[in-house]
mmCIF file of C-alpha atoms in Angstrom:
data_model
loop_
_atom_site.group_PDB
_atom_site.id
_atom_site.type_symbol
_atom_site.label_atom_id
_atom_site.label_comp_id
_atom_site.label_asym_id
_atom_site.label_seq_id
_atom_site.Cartn_x
_atom_site.Cartn_y
_atom_site.Cartn_z
ATOM 1 C CA UNK A 1 25.995 9.874 23.463
ATOM 2 C CA UNK A 2 22.850 7.918 24.257
ATOM 3 C CA UNK A 3 21.472 5.774 21.459
ATOM 4 C CA UNK A 4 17.772 5.057 21.583
ATOM 5 C CA UNK A 5 15.840 2.536 19.595
ATOM 6 C CA UNK A 6 13.007 3.636 17.339
ATOM 7 C CA UNK A 7 9.658 4.117 19.038
ATOM 8 C CA UNK A 8 7.460 4.440 15.951
ATOM 9 C CA UNK A 9 7.282 2.961 12.479
ATOM 10 C CA UNK A 10 5.560 3.956 9.250
ATOM 11 C CA UNK A 11 5.579 2.483 5.743
ATOM 12 C CA UNK A 12 5.993 3.893 2.243
ATOM 13 C CA UNK A 13 4.826 1.731 -0.685
ATOM 14 C CA UNK A 14 6.089 2.191 -4.239
ATOM 15 C CA UNK A 15 4.845 0.585 -7.429
ATOM 16 C CA UNK A 16 3.217 1.259 -10.787
ATOM 17 C CA UNK A 17 0.294 3.621 -10.238
ATOM 18 C CA UNK A 18 -2.996 3.243 -12.069
ATOM 19 C CA UNK A 19 -3.373 5.863 -14.823
ATOM 20 C CA UNK A 20 -7.036 6.514 -13.945
ATOM 21 C CA UNK A 21 -6.675 6.401 -10.151
ATOM 22 C CA UNK A 22 -3.361 7.962 -9.093
ATOM 23 C CA UNK A 23 -2.188 6.696 -5.721
ATOM 24 C CA UNK A 24 -3.501 3.176 -6.310
ATOM 25 C CA UNK A 25 -1.633 0.216 -7.803
ATOM 26 C CA UNK A 26 -2.171 -0.567 -11.486
ATOM 27 C CA UNK A 27 -3.353 -3.985 -12.607
ATOM 28 C CA UNK A 28 -0.342 -5.443 -14.418
ATOM 29 C CA UNK A 29 -1.791 -8.915 -15.117
ATOM 30 C CA UNK A 30 -1.417 -8.614 -18.913
ATOM 31 C CA UNK A 31 -3.431 -10.936 -21.186
ATOM 32 C CA UNK A 32 -6.745 -11.958 -19.664
ATOM 33 C CA UNK A 33 -6.639 -9.191 -17.088
ATOM 34 C CA UNK A 34 -9.613 -7.412 -15.596
ATOM 35 C CA UNK A 35 -10.091 -3.921 -16.987
ATOM 36 C CA UNK A 36 -10.781 -0.733 -15.050
ATOM 37 C CA UNK A 37 -9.602 -2.337 -11.809
ATOM 38 C CA UNK A 38 -6.874 -1.058 -9.483
ATOM 39 C CA UNK A 39 -5.717 -1.945 -5.981
ATOM 40 C CA UNK A 40 -5.925 0.504 -3.080
ATOM 41 C CA UNK A 41 -3.702 -0.028 -0.038
ATOM 42 C CA UNK A 42 -4.970 1.008 3.395
ATOM 43 C CA UNK A 43 -2.594 2.018 6.176
ATOM 44 C CA UNK A 44 -2.517 1.280 9.900
ATOM 45 C CA UNK A 45 -5.231 3.873 10.558
ATOM 46 C CA UNK A 46 -7.590 2.274 8.003
ATOM 47 C CA UNK A 47 -7.298 5.252 5.647
ATOM 48 C CA UNK A 48 -6.302 4.997 1.978
ATOM 49 C CA UNK A 49 -2.521 5.016 1.641
ATOM 50 C CA UNK A 50 -1.413 6.434 -1.686
ATOM 51 C CA UNK A 51 1.643 5.050 -3.435
ATOM 52 C CA UNK A 52 4.718 7.086 -2.482
ATOM 53 C CA UNK A 53 3.161 8.596 0.645
ATOM 54 C CA UNK A 54 4.129 7.826 4.243
ATOM 55 C CA UNK A 55 1.552 5.924 6.295
ATOM 56 C CA UNK A 56 0.384 6.871 9.747
ATOM 57 C CA UNK A 57 2.727 5.598 12.451
ATOM 58 C CA UNK A 58 2.374 2.679 14.801
ATOM 59 C CA UNK A 59 3.972 2.579 18.229
ATOM 60 C CA UNK A 60 6.670 -0.053 18.558
ATOM 61 C CA UNK A 61 6.909 -2.272 21.624
ATOM 62 C CA UNK A 62 9.748 -4.515 22.748
ATOM 63 C CA UNK A 63 9.584 -7.799 20.862
ATOM 64 C CA UNK A 64 7.323 -8.570 17.918
ATOM 65 C CA UNK A 65 5.197 -5.834 16.338
ATOM 66 C CA UNK A 66 2.392 -5.926 13.782
ATOM 67 C CA UNK A 67 1.580 -3.159 11.301
ATOM 68 C CA UNK A 68 -2.046 -3.614 10.196
ATOM 69 C CA UNK A 69 -2.448 -3.124 6.443
ATOM 70 C CA UNK A 70 -5.111 -4.102 3.935
ATOM 71 C CA UNK A 71 -5.855 -3.825 0.228
ATOM 72 C CA UNK A 72 -9.092 -3.632 -1.765
ATOM 73 C CA UNK A 73 -9.999 -3.865 -5.414
ATOM 74 C CA UNK A 74 -11.368 -0.557 -6.685
ATOM 75 C CA UNK A 75 -13.187 0.140 -9.942
ATOM 76 C CA UNK A 76 -11.726 2.937 -12.042
ATOM 77 C CA UNK A 77 -14.529 2.665 -14.611
ATOM 78 C CA UNK A 78 -16.884 -0.054 -15.844
ATOM 79 C CA UNK A 79 -14.928 -3.086 -14.612
ATOM 80 C CA UNK A 80 -14.711 -6.376 -16.497
ATOM 81 C CA UNK A 81 -13.779 -9.785 -15.076
ATOM 82 C CA UNK A 82 -10.262 -11.140 -15.337
ATOM 83 C CA UNK A 83 -6.972 -11.570 -13.542
ATOM 84 C CA UNK A 84 -5.573 -8.891 -11.246
ATOM 85 C CA UNK A 85 -1.889 -8.638 -10.385
ATOM 86 C CA UNK A 86 0.135 -5.833 -8.826
ATOM 87 C CA UNK A 87 3.574 -5.562 -7.283
ATOM 88 C CA UNK A 88 4.707 -3.094 -4.656
ATOM 89 C CA UNK A 89 7.895 -2.577 -2.714
ATOM 90 C CA UNK A 90 7.937 -0.976 0.689
ATOM 91 C CA UNK A 91 10.273 0.946 2.952
ATOM 92 C CA UNK A 92 9.997 1.107 6.722
ATOM 93 C CA UNK A 93 10.449 4.543 8.272
ATOM 94 C CA UNK A 94 11.519 4.500 11.921
ATOM 95 C CA UNK A 95 11.398 7.439 14.296
#
């Protein structure tokens, strides 16, 4: 049997989804929080990555690898100022 190392990686994020914008992270800041604000994660391809969905893959090289990700605030209605907090966990998917 020949064992091969993974050649690609993808990510799945999980967390509390915003009620008004499914797929984005809810603002869980509590007292003093901004209203009508959620957080949208973007995957390695720059496209919106919904919570619970698998991202596009990145090719793995020997040594250190970087998976480019970003996040933006998004308005889910008439936003008001305040704190924004969200928590997400992630799983790496190797193929």
